[in-house]
XYZ file of C-alpha atoms in Angstrom:
745
model
C 13.047 -66.178 -7.229
C 14.475 -63.265 -5.252
C 17.450 -63.342 -2.900
C 17.536 -61.421 0.362
C 20.533 -59.108 0.798
C 21.600 -57.092 3.807
C 24.134 -54.303 4.336
C 25.352 -52.061 7.131
C 24.890 -48.389 6.204
C 26.634 -45.746 8.314
C 26.202 -41.995 8.503
C 22.383 -42.018 8.811
C 21.373 -39.541 11.507
C 17.661 -38.960 10.997
C 14.575 -40.345 9.293
C 15.255 -38.160 6.237
C 18.477 -40.127 5.698
C 16.620 -43.455 5.735
C 14.060 -42.084 3.290
C 16.850 -40.926 0.986
C 18.481 -44.372 1.044
C 15.270 -46.351 0.544
C 13.958 -44.207 -2.327
C 17.290 -44.313 -4.136
C 17.498 -48.112 -3.934
C 13.822 -48.742 -4.747
C 14.323 -47.264 -8.216
C 16.897 -49.898 -9.191
C 15.746 -52.850 -11.368
C 14.967 -56.082 -9.548
C 14.933 -54.476 -6.103
C 11.916 -55.015 -3.847
C 10.867 -55.006 -0.183
C 13.429 -52.359 0.817
C 13.761 -51.838 4.573
C 16.084 -49.298 6.197
C 16.551 -49.319 9.992
C 18.002 -46.087 11.346
C 19.079 -47.278 14.806
C 20.350 -50.644 13.545
C 22.104 -48.975 10.575
C 20.757 -51.758 8.392
C 19.593 -51.922 4.768
C 17.806 -55.094 3.701
C 16.090 -55.845 0.414
C 15.083 -58.589 -1.981
C 17.078 -58.737 -5.209
C 16.079 -60.632 -8.336
C 19.036 -62.533 -9.882
C 20.391 -61.142 -13.134
C 19.113 -57.603 -12.558
C 21.039 -55.094 -10.437
C 24.469 -56.106 -9.157
C 25.100 -55.597 -5.410
C 28.058 -53.367 -6.322
C 25.673 -50.970 -8.078
C 23.499 -50.761 -4.965
C 26.577 -50.022 -2.864
C 27.741 -47.382 -5.346
C 24.331 -45.721 -5.262
C 24.456 -45.424 -1.479
C 28.007 -44.069 -1.558
C 27.000 -41.380 -4.054
C 24.515 -40.139 -1.480
C 27.398 -39.751 0.993
C 26.863 -42.782 3.225
C 29.226 -45.614 4.149
C 28.094 -49.137 3.216
C 29.409 -52.686 3.508
C 27.822 -56.167 3.325
C 26.522 -57.484 6.634
C 29.361 -58.753 8.790
C 32.004 -56.492 7.254
C 33.145 -53.173 8.642
C 31.449 -50.195 7.026
C 33.133 -46.777 7.037
C 31.646 -44.901 9.988
C 31.861 -41.461 8.473
C 29.812 -39.547 5.982
C 31.295 -37.198 3.418
C 30.022 -33.703 4.029
C 32.494 -30.974 3.120
C 35.886 -32.612 2.703
C 36.159 -34.033 -0.838
C 38.524 -36.790 0.329
C 36.025 -37.943 2.989
C 33.962 -39.921 0.501
C 34.035 -43.638 1.366
C 36.446 -45.552 -0.838
C 36.004 -49.102 0.443
C 36.211 -51.738 -2.251
C 33.170 -53.439 -3.634
C 32.595 -56.970 -2.424
C 32.089 -60.171 -4.311
C 29.793 -62.957 -3.228
C 32.865 -64.834 -2.036
C 33.717 -61.897 0.199
C 30.233 -61.945 1.625
C 30.393 -65.650 2.311
C 33.718 -65.243 4.048
C 32.462 -62.318 6.126
C 29.412 -64.252 7.161
C 31.499 -67.113 8.429
C 33.852 -64.875 10.378
C 31.343 -62.409 11.780
C 31.243 -62.795 15.543
C 27.514 -62.473 15.903
C 24.762 -61.282 13.654
C 24.068 -58.295 15.849
C 27.627 -57.491 16.850
C 28.770 -56.535 13.402
C 29.970 -54.025 12.520
C 29.966 -52.388 15.926
C 31.921 -55.194 17.550
C 34.515 -54.978 14.814
C 35.011 -51.222 14.912
C 35.295 -50.122 18.548
C 38.010 -47.595 17.812
C 35.878 -45.841 15.222
C 32.861 -45.910 17.506
C 34.820 -44.296 20.329
C 36.063 -41.393 18.191
C 35.360 -37.913 19.479
C 33.159 -35.711 17.318
C 36.130 -33.722 16.002
C 37.778 -36.911 14.713
C 34.849 -37.788 12.438
C 34.286 -36.609 8.875
C 31.453 -34.341 9.969
C 33.530 -32.979 12.823
C 36.356 -32.099 10.470
C 33.791 -30.430 8.217
C 32.706 -28.209 11.110
C 36.305 -27.342 11.938
C 37.134 -26.544 8.295
C 34.074 -24.398 7.643
C 34.477 -22.666 10.987
C 38.130 -21.932 10.222
C 37.268 -20.582 6.763
C 34.563 -18.394 8.247
C 36.964 -17.060 10.895
C 39.609 -16.325 8.247
C 37.027 -14.472 6.167
C 36.034 -12.335 9.155
C 39.701 -11.674 9.907
C 40.375 -10.611 6.299
C 37.379 -8.259 6.442
C 38.632 -6.695 9.683
C 42.230 -6.261 8.479
C 41.551 -5.150 4.919
C 38.248 -3.984 3.460
C 34.633 -5.070 3.251
C 35.104 -5.902 -0.451
C 38.050 -8.216 0.243
C 36.131 -9.769 3.138
C 33.178 -10.358 0.845
C 35.326 -12.346 -1.567
C 36.718 -14.330 1.353
C 33.154 -15.182 2.453
C 32.324 -16.222 -1.123
C 35.338 -18.558 -1.140
C 34.397 -20.006 2.261
C 30.837 -20.588 1.111
C 31.825 -22.254 -2.167
C 34.322 -24.609 -0.501
C 31.575 -25.829 1.788
C 28.844 -25.735 -0.854
C 30.406 -27.727 -3.696
C 30.383 -31.174 -1.988
C 26.868 -30.515 -0.703
C 25.686 -29.505 -4.174
C 27.193 -32.706 -5.557
C 25.145 -34.790 -3.097
C 22.030 -32.766 -3.895
C 22.593 -33.383 -7.613
C 23.009 -37.139 -7.051
C 19.748 -37.206 -5.064
C 18.035 -35.228 -7.836
C 19.230 -37.753 -10.423
C 17.673 -40.476 -8.275
C 14.296 -38.737 -8.284
C 14.600 -36.942 -4.943
C 14.441 -33.171 -5.533
C 13.285 -32.248 -2.029
C 16.324 -33.043 0.132
C 17.938 -30.891 2.808
C 21.102 -30.751 0.656
C 19.014 -29.464 -2.242
C 17.365 -26.800 -0.106
C 20.740 -25.767 1.338
C 22.266 -25.520 -2.139
C 19.415 -23.353 -3.391
C 19.484 -21.121 -0.326
C 23.274 -20.657 -0.282
C 23.500 -20.093 -4.059
C 20.633 -17.619 -3.906
C 22.251 -15.762 -1.023
C 25.495 -15.472 -3.032
C 23.595 -14.074 -6.022
C 21.995 -11.288 -3.963
C 25.289 -10.410 -2.260
C 24.648 -12.038 1.133
C 27.904 -14.012 1.029
C 28.612 -13.635 4.745
C 25.248 -15.096 5.711
C 25.577 -17.835 3.082
C 28.908 -18.927 4.612
C 27.417 -18.764 8.118
C 24.492 -20.916 6.999
C 26.905 -23.564 5.657
C 28.778 -23.571 8.982
C 25.622 -23.808 11.115
C 24.335 -26.635 8.953
C 27.597 -28.517 9.514
C 27.246 -27.974 13.272
C 23.680 -29.263 13.132
C 24.830 -32.386 11.261
C 27.403 -33.109 13.970
C 24.836 -32.642 16.741
C 22.393 -34.943 14.944
C 25.127 -37.564 14.617
C 25.982 -37.339 18.313
C 22.305 -37.639 19.281
C 21.748 -40.613 16.958
C 24.839 -42.284 18.395
C 23.454 -41.893 21.900
C 20.232 -43.554 20.815
C 22.167 -46.519 19.369
C 24.153 -47.108 22.533
C 21.320 -49.118 24.101
C 21.462 -51.755 21.361
C 25.273 -51.796 21.411
C 25.244 -52.257 25.178
C 23.013 -55.311 24.766
C 25.404 -56.838 22.235
C 28.326 -56.270 24.603
C 26.624 -58.252 27.383
C 27.699 -61.537 25.828
C 31.366 -62.263 26.657
C 33.789 -62.583 23.776
C 35.368 -65.804 25.122
C 34.202 -69.006 26.824
C 35.884 -71.842 28.720
C 35.140 -74.923 26.622
C 35.612 -78.401 28.130
C 37.281 -80.894 25.788
C 38.550 -84.254 27.019
C 38.431 -83.177 30.661
C 40.481 -80.045 29.951
C 39.266 -76.451 29.543
C 40.480 -74.017 26.934
C 39.460 -70.488 26.022
C 37.583 -70.182 22.730
C 35.597 -67.376 21.063
C 32.043 -67.419 22.429
C 30.675 -67.089 18.900
C 32.271 -70.426 17.970
C 30.277 -72.457 20.528
C 28.053 -75.205 19.174
C 24.935 -76.864 20.541
C 25.790 -79.714 22.911
C 29.240 -78.473 23.952
C 30.098 -78.238 27.671
C 31.200 -74.881 29.075
C 32.646 -73.964 32.477
C 31.390 -70.695 33.978
C 33.457 -69.424 36.905
C 32.076 -67.204 39.693
C 31.870 -63.616 38.474
C 31.900 -64.617 34.781
C 29.171 -63.822 32.311
C 27.437 -66.855 30.832
C 28.571 -67.105 27.186
C 25.545 -68.893 25.701
C 22.028 -70.071 26.419
C 22.233 -73.498 28.063
C 21.234 -75.949 30.780
C 23.197 -76.458 33.993
C 24.603 -79.990 34.314
C 26.647 -79.463 37.477
C 26.543 -76.936 40.308
C 24.091 -74.703 42.147
C 24.656 -70.957 42.169
C 22.983 -67.578 42.238
C 22.615 -66.162 38.731
C 22.149 -62.437 38.111
C 19.735 -62.296 35.173
C 19.327 -58.502 35.223
C 21.072 -58.040 31.844
C 18.278 -60.096 30.245
C 15.210 -59.632 32.415
C 16.002 -56.435 34.325
C 15.473 -58.361 37.584
C 18.184 -57.105 39.953
C 17.970 -59.900 42.570
C 20.017 -63.032 41.662
C 17.999 -66.236 41.397
C 19.210 -69.683 42.390
C 19.801 -72.024 39.450
C 20.684 -75.686 39.755
C 21.089 -78.852 37.667
C 18.492 -78.979 34.903
C 17.713 -75.254 35.010
C 18.172 -73.106 31.921
C 20.385 -70.005 31.965
C 20.670 -67.095 29.535
C 23.651 -65.727 27.674
C 24.798 -62.472 29.259
C 23.672 -63.431 32.784
C 26.289 -63.364 35.557
C 27.269 -66.352 37.711
C 27.604 -64.883 41.207
C 28.610 -67.717 43.578
C 30.191 -71.027 42.527
C 31.460 -72.587 39.306
C 28.828 -74.051 36.971
C 29.118 -76.547 34.155
C 26.504 -76.055 31.451
C 25.535 -77.569 28.123
C 24.998 -75.123 25.232
C 21.434 -75.311 23.872
C 21.329 -72.570 21.206
C 23.574 -71.206 18.491
C 25.390 -67.941 19.399
C 23.467 -66.070 16.711
C 20.161 -67.189 18.231
C 20.744 -66.822 21.972
C 18.426 -64.752 24.149
C 20.442 -61.536 23.842
C 20.674 -61.907 20.052
C 16.915 -62.474 19.795
C 16.201 -59.427 21.962
C 18.488 -57.285 19.806
C 16.880 -58.664 16.661
C 13.442 -57.915 18.053
C 14.385 -54.333 18.981
C 16.000 -53.727 15.591
C 13.155 -55.238 13.595
C 10.653 -53.305 15.678
C 11.804 -50.148 13.892
C 10.158 -51.464 10.747
C 6.729 -51.787 12.440
C 5.954 -48.101 12.058
C 3.355 -46.406 14.208
C 0.241 -44.994 12.495
C 1.342 -41.530 13.660
C 4.713 -41.998 11.968
C 3.089 -43.112 8.719
C 0.795 -40.076 8.812
C 3.701 -37.673 9.370
C 5.608 -39.296 6.522
C 2.646 -38.774 4.177
C 2.215 -35.239 5.493
C 5.883 -34.365 4.879
C 5.618 -35.453 1.242
C 2.941 -32.803 0.709
C 4.474 -30.312 3.135
C 7.839 -29.956 1.347
C 6.477 -29.049 -2.113
C 3.992 -26.713 -0.432
C 6.783 -24.857 1.391
C 8.804 -24.542 -1.820
C 5.743 -23.180 -3.626
C 5.133 -20.730 -0.766
C 8.780 -19.622 -0.891
C 8.451 -18.985 -4.614
C 5.336 -16.891 -4.008
C 7.124 -14.890 -1.307
C 9.927 -14.193 -3.790
C 7.834 -13.100 -6.773
C 4.498 -11.725 -5.522
C 5.629 -8.657 -3.503
C 8.013 -7.354 -6.240
C 5.604 -8.029 -9.122
C 2.345 -7.096 -7.432
C 3.488 -4.297 -5.110
C 6.776 -3.114 -6.610
C 8.851 -4.255 -3.624
C 12.631 -4.714 -3.725
C 13.615 -8.005 -5.373
C 16.709 -8.596 -3.173
C 14.725 -8.207 0.033
C 12.059 -10.716 -0.936
C 14.473 -13.183 -2.509
C 16.336 -13.152 0.803
C 13.120 -13.745 2.761
C 12.032 -16.496 0.364
C 15.374 -18.258 0.818
C 15.021 -18.057 4.605
C 11.550 -19.557 4.321
C 12.994 -22.328 2.158
C 15.413 -23.324 4.905
C 12.732 -23.247 7.594
C 10.575 -25.542 5.471
C 12.898 -28.545 5.852
C 10.828 -31.260 7.617
C 13.773 -33.083 9.275
C 12.684 -32.275 12.831
C 9.094 -33.268 12.095
C 10.009 -36.521 10.345
C 12.384 -37.699 13.088
C 10.035 -36.712 15.936
C 8.328 -40.145 15.964
C 11.073 -42.702 15.148
C 13.500 -41.119 17.622
C 10.979 -41.516 20.444
C 10.052 -45.052 19.365
C 13.697 -46.142 19.217
C 14.406 -44.709 22.665
C 11.311 -46.386 24.131
C 12.213 -49.765 22.641
C 15.719 -49.495 24.093
C 14.458 -48.360 27.492
C 11.936 -51.196 27.620
C 14.459 -53.838 26.550
C 16.734 -52.891 29.458
C 13.874 -53.652 31.849
C 12.594 -56.834 30.228
C 9.716 -55.097 28.415
C 9.726 -55.915 24.710
C 7.381 -54.478 22.098
C 7.441 -55.137 18.373
C 7.551 -51.601 17.057
C 5.811 -48.274 17.058
C 2.429 -49.685 16.066
C 2.421 -51.822 19.232
C 3.495 -48.887 21.416
C 0.722 -46.706 20.039
C -1.883 -49.452 20.536
C -0.643 -50.198 24.077
C -0.937 -46.522 25.000
C -4.665 -46.700 24.181
C -5.305 -49.773 26.366
C -8.510 -49.538 28.382
C -8.778 -53.162 29.498
C -6.277 -55.915 30.328
C -7.284 -59.573 30.069
C -5.075 -61.969 32.046
C -4.696 -65.688 31.614
C -4.701 -67.322 35.067
C -2.209 -70.179 35.187
C 1.369 -68.976 34.772
C 0.322 -65.350 34.440
C -1.614 -64.228 37.502
C -0.479 -67.359 39.329
C 3.011 -68.852 39.588
C 2.174 -71.634 37.170
C 3.545 -74.258 39.571
C 0.573 -75.736 41.410
C 1.149 -78.242 44.200
C -1.003 -81.198 45.182
C -2.865 -80.336 48.381
C -5.378 -83.205 48.693
C -5.456 -86.857 47.615
C -8.930 -88.377 48.025
C -8.977 -92.011 46.841
C -12.305 -93.673 46.105
C -13.475 -96.378 48.468
C -11.139 -99.376 48.380
C -8.526 -97.636 46.147
C -5.016 -97.225 47.592
C -3.538 -93.726 47.442
C -0.533 -95.111 45.542
C -2.792 -96.522 42.821
C -4.573 -93.182 42.461
C -1.223 -91.424 41.987
C 0.163 -94.154 39.714
C -2.760 -94.030 37.264
C -2.930 -90.219 37.305
C 0.834 -90.020 36.801
C 0.627 -92.514 33.945
C -2.047 -90.529 32.119
C -0.092 -87.280 32.572
C 3.310 -88.741 31.610
C 4.912 -86.596 28.909
C 2.607 -83.622 29.454
C 4.031 -80.154 30.191
C 0.778 -78.795 31.597
C 1.305 -77.268 35.081
C -1.330 -79.542 36.657
C 0.265 -82.616 35.088
C 3.694 -81.597 36.373
C 2.255 -81.136 39.880
C 0.858 -84.678 39.847
C 4.128 -86.123 38.524
C 6.121 -84.274 41.201
C 3.872 -85.673 43.917
C 4.239 -89.201 42.494
C 8.013 -88.798 42.482
C 8.063 -87.584 46.088
C 5.907 -90.577 47.101
C 8.212 -92.902 45.135
C 5.190 -94.214 43.227
C 6.007 -96.443 40.269
C 4.386 -95.261 37.034
C 3.004 -98.120 34.854
C 3.491 -98.376 31.098
C 1.460 -95.861 29.072
C 0.415 -95.609 25.432
C -2.035 -93.758 23.196
C -2.209 -90.637 25.388
C -4.582 -88.022 23.988
C -5.664 -84.586 25.197
C -9.392 -83.819 25.396
C -9.572 -80.072 24.719
C -10.892 -78.267 27.774
C -11.810 -81.530 29.532
C -8.710 -83.515 30.415
C -6.458 -86.322 29.174
C -6.990 -89.985 28.398
C -4.464 -92.799 27.904
C -4.111 -96.563 28.148
C -2.388 -97.169 31.471
C -1.332 -100.758 31.925
C -3.906 -102.685 29.930
C -6.967 -100.424 30.355
C -7.966 -96.906 29.422
C -7.893 -94.250 32.157
C -8.858 -90.591 32.369
C -7.776 -87.513 34.298
C -10.431 -84.887 33.744
C -12.520 -82.132 35.242
C -15.144 -83.280 37.780
C -17.965 -82.176 35.475
C -16.666 -84.280 32.587
C -16.059 -87.205 34.960
C -19.628 -86.968 36.276
C -20.990 -87.090 32.720
C -18.845 -90.168 32.022
C -19.691 -91.976 35.266
C -16.207 -91.399 36.631
C -17.293 -90.042 40.056
C -20.390 -90.343 42.211
C -22.575 -87.615 43.752
C -20.612 -87.560 47.017
C -17.351 -87.002 45.139
C -18.932 -84.199 43.131
C -19.987 -82.491 46.374
C -16.485 -82.950 47.825
C -14.971 -81.468 44.684
C -17.267 -78.448 44.983
C -16.097 -77.767 48.536
C -12.437 -77.958 47.463
C -13.047 -75.649 44.505
C -14.668 -73.071 46.770
C -11.346 -73.004 48.629
C -9.617 -71.882 45.414
C -8.261 -75.308 44.536
C -8.312 -77.008 41.160
C -9.726 -80.524 41.301
C -9.292 -83.360 38.797
C -11.025 -86.722 38.820
C -9.122 -89.934 38.045
C -11.096 -92.918 36.773
C -11.214 -95.927 34.518
C -14.242 -97.096 32.556
C -16.970 -97.588 35.186
C -14.438 -97.381 38.041
C -13.868 -94.132 39.983
C -10.331 -93.942 41.418
C -10.565 -90.671 43.302
C -9.922 -86.923 43.323
C -6.703 -84.913 43.319
C -6.857 -81.264 44.453
C -4.146 -78.730 43.607
C -3.627 -75.091 44.339
C -1.686 -72.559 42.285
C -0.941 -69.501 44.409
C -1.246 -66.013 42.884
C 2.008 -64.214 42.207
C 3.125 -61.925 45.013
C 2.794 -58.802 42.856
C -0.571 -59.630 41.273
C -2.580 -57.479 43.703
C -0.193 -54.531 43.180
C -0.501 -54.921 39.424
C -4.303 -54.735 39.548
C -4.083 -51.668 41.782
C -1.637 -49.972 39.412
C -3.857 -50.724 36.420
C -6.797 -49.185 38.234
C -4.729 -46.047 38.898
C -4.069 -45.838 35.149
C -7.803 -46.049 34.458
C -7.484 -49.582 33.054
C -9.830 -52.384 34.145
C -8.774 -56.045 34.377
C -10.405 -59.436 33.806
C -9.101 -62.955 34.453
C -9.820 -65.536 31.745
C -9.414 -69.170 32.762
C -10.431 -72.653 31.785
C -10.697 -73.492 35.475
C -14.063 -74.001 37.178
C -16.059 -70.934 38.311
C -15.635 -71.619 42.044
C -11.829 -71.783 41.902
C -11.739 -68.766 39.594
C -14.006 -66.792 41.948
C -11.758 -67.547 44.927
C -8.607 -66.339 43.137
C -10.254 -63.348 41.422
C -11.846 -62.304 44.720
C -8.444 -62.140 46.400
C -7.079 -60.063 43.529
C -10.082 -57.789 43.198
C -10.723 -58.338 39.494
C -13.517 -59.653 37.300
C -13.303 -63.158 35.870
C -14.672 -65.479 33.239
C -14.268 -69.202 33.988
C -14.693 -72.585 32.334
C -13.355 -71.224 29.069
C -12.158 -73.231 26.098
C -9.551 -71.557 23.816
C -12.333 -70.522 21.461
C -14.243 -69.042 24.411
C -11.242 -66.851 25.279
C -11.190 -65.680 21.677
C -14.868 -64.725 21.882
C -14.292 -62.958 25.212
C -11.484 -60.844 23.712
C -13.740 -59.888 20.807
C -16.458 -58.812 23.253
C -13.991 -56.746 25.292
C -12.544 -55.156 22.136
C -15.983 -53.807 21.309
C -15.920 -51.961 24.640
C -12.449 -50.462 24.212
C -8.869 -51.468 23.478
C -7.774 -54.768 25.050
C -4.311 -55.977 26.001
C -4.182 -59.756 26.479
C -1.436 -61.233 28.660
C -0.875 -64.983 28.545
C 1.710 -67.712 28.226
C 2.127 -67.423 24.469
C 1.110 -71.029 23.618
C -2.332 -72.017 24.924
C -3.543 -68.442 24.585
C -2.217 -67.858 21.058
C -5.650 -67.215 19.434
C -6.624 -64.737 22.151
C -3.205 -63.037 22.007
C -3.623 -62.505 18.271
C -7.200 -61.242 18.598
C -6.369 -58.623 21.232
C -5.271 -55.140 20.187
C -1.976 -55.957 21.926
C -0.931 -59.503 22.813
C 1.792 -59.813 25.460
C 3.488 -63.099 26.350
C 4.939 -63.931 29.754
C 8.127 -65.954 30.006
C 11.780 -65.397 30.802
C 13.394 -65.270 27.414
C 11.638 -68.249 25.813
C 11.172 -68.422 22.054
C 7.421 -68.119 22.512
C 7.701 -65.026 24.708
C 9.991 -63.303 22.228
C 8.364 -64.288 18.960
C 4.664 -65.137 19.397
C 2.818 -62.056 20.545
C 3.186 -58.296 19.984
C 5.345 -57.984 23.081
C 6.860 -59.894 25.959
C 7.363 -59.474 29.706
C 10.634 -61.242 30.481
C 10.694 -60.838 34.269
C 7.479 -62.787 34.862
C 6.190 -59.883 36.944
C 2.514 -59.014 36.705
C 3.399 -55.402 37.610
C 5.236 -55.182 34.303
C 1.835 -55.067 32.565
C 1.041 -51.578 33.919
C 4.723 -50.685 33.402
C 4.385 -51.508 29.714
C 1.318 -49.275 29.473
C 3.122 -46.472 31.333
C 6.072 -46.716 28.924
C 3.748 -46.612 25.911
C 1.844 -43.598 27.216
C 5.070 -41.773 28.077
C 6.313 -42.475 24.544
C 3.174 -41.110 22.906
C 3.378 -38.040 25.167
C 6.991 -37.570 24.083
C 5.967 -37.857 20.433
C 3.278 -35.199 20.881
C 5.854 -32.908 22.515
C 8.229 -33.447 19.604
C 5.609 -32.762 16.948
C 4.470 -29.581 18.717
C 8.080 -28.467 19.179
C 8.951 -29.062 15.516
C 5.829 -27.444 14.100
C 5.805 -24.646 16.690
C 9.356 -23.512 15.956
C 8.737 -23.638 12.237
C 5.510 -21.656 12.545
C 7.192 -18.930 14.619
C 10.206 -18.543 12.333
C 8.088 -18.809 9.210
C 6.221 -15.686 10.283
C 9.360 -13.836 11.434
C 11.190 -14.693 8.201
C 8.362 -13.429 5.983
C 8.199 -10.224 8.055
C 11.980 -9.792 7.778
C 12.606 -10.083 11.523
C 14.895 -13.117 11.192
C 17.314 -13.994 8.419
C 19.052 -16.938 6.802
C 21.347 -17.934 9.653
C 18.486 -17.877 12.153
C 16.437 -19.986 9.731
C 19.024 -22.747 9.506
C 19.623 -22.520 13.256
C 15.895 -22.991 13.787
C 15.826 -26.017 11.493
C 18.876 -27.863 12.825
C 18.102 -26.688 16.333
C 14.614 -28.152 16.165
C 16.015 -31.470 14.890
C 18.511 -31.637 17.730
C 15.917 -30.614 20.320
C 13.386 -33.279 19.333
C 16.141 -35.913 19.269
C 17.395 -34.918 22.721
C 13.820 -34.875 24.008
C 13.325 -38.398 22.649
C 16.517 -39.521 24.383
C 14.930 -38.632 27.738
C 12.957 -41.851 27.379
C 16.187 -43.824 27.803
C 16.234 -42.696 31.436
C 12.489 -43.188 31.984
C 11.729 -46.044 34.385
C 8.204 -47.328 33.683
C 8.370 -49.801 36.577
C 8.041 -46.952 39.086
C 4.542 -45.864 39.990
C 3.761 -42.242 39.246
């Protein structure tokens, strides 16, 4: 029986760092299912009891130069690079420590960021890497000064000293990685290149290479920090304190200490501290932090509100409905963080490619070193120098990070606008979408139909029709049932006792109302059961042609009448269809409603439709559409679950509900149909960004590979090309943070 363990690991700046961590830990006995999230700075794994102690895992990570602490504790936010005293020295933790940290952590996704704001706000020159840059730069400047004031020989020794001071800690990390079965690391390549340069007398360039590498590390750290800010900003949306009501008095308590069922007062202008239901007050609530919707919505007694939303008008009293660690913001953060682990096919391919690419570059460098001198009598020093330059250019950091950096930025950008996708695989699939299938009720329509017509059968009072229909539908959450119950409430109709209610899939509902069985069903099913006559069927047809949904109410051998309802399309549905068409994506409406009602609604929207569908019919329809291209299915996340799973990409509608966040491959939190094309635009922009990054990384390497072999560029240009390419692809990926997919091109 394995136990899941989780740590916070700091100092990881690129995908190569995560690979280094995961491969080092995977080799330890009893360790399995290792997952390293770069943006979340998280290491999780399964550990078999009695095998490797957690302290050994932590020591292994520290030897690689990273900070580590159990989840909920503060991890050192610096990474030893040049300064020997910069190695993390935090104590190892016992299980008791972990238990204590878990109980005191403010929120699963606040730690350690929420506990270390001062460290997070440090300027680059205050970090370990920043000090490394300053030290190596100072040593390099001193060496140049000595050379200018004395002689070239004295300056050469000064450059040797500067190089060695910077090289020794790096060589130590390279050696530790080598011991853990990782010979092809950037530290290893740097050690080989710098040592080789010293041996052939290129001490000045060796010292310059060390300095430029340190600069590149700082720039990578700054860029990675920028990418993490989106997740940190989400965590900071939830206030740290709440006004808890106890015995008629309010007192300030930590928001993370709230429990389900407690009553909280939210003053105007305050952020809501937890997910809950309003029990007193009516106010405008700005839900933009959660859904991206900038216009405040009116919430009143009985309505749910999200943690992180802002109360804009009057004081509200609310009852907490979820634990702090499981509120909407926490679930969104968890989804974004976990999405890193769902790697895109492109990312997996590049990872496999880099494993072959690195040994190939090293072999090519060796050939460049030995072939010209042995085969053509060329100068050894010249070709060793060129081989070392080629070795530095061969580092795949820029190529490896080109995909995850873009994916992380896209996930963050989407989350800010209520567009959630579960990882790179979903983004890549969404970018290939050729067809969108929409559920009707609650997706293309508002999901809140209203009763438009009550048509009692001959001799049946309208109140009886509503009473029986309301009785059958009592307890149901279906939109049509809620519409009937609302109408009964408005008419002050008394609902009789009900028992043995049972849904008839795709047909209706039956229950014992009073002392006899009654049905609320589709007109076609009612006609088959003798529940309506021919005249009622004709009347139902006319109503359906007007875009209304009609249900028949009857008892055994006794028609009670018809109830017609209409669910209006969402205001932005037509715009969404138009935007999809502009993207070259076709759309189809799938509904269990009758063909006449479906035709009326689809005709107004200008899309194709398939009507009268059971859940299994929707599944078959998605399979048919998938054979014609790549289908994105958008539904409510419950009734459409089979179809959502069958589609290439399943997207759930719903403002922050569990289903919307956890069922499908993605979620649209703002309940806007136009967010469907926005999600596709974001995915396509992300894949375009990835292609740019890959071309940039490979293009720069190809150019400098040729120039290095020809002797046009040297060691310091080689390392500048490598770190420069890494920084460029990261900065290019960060452009996605500012990309607004909700705007039409």
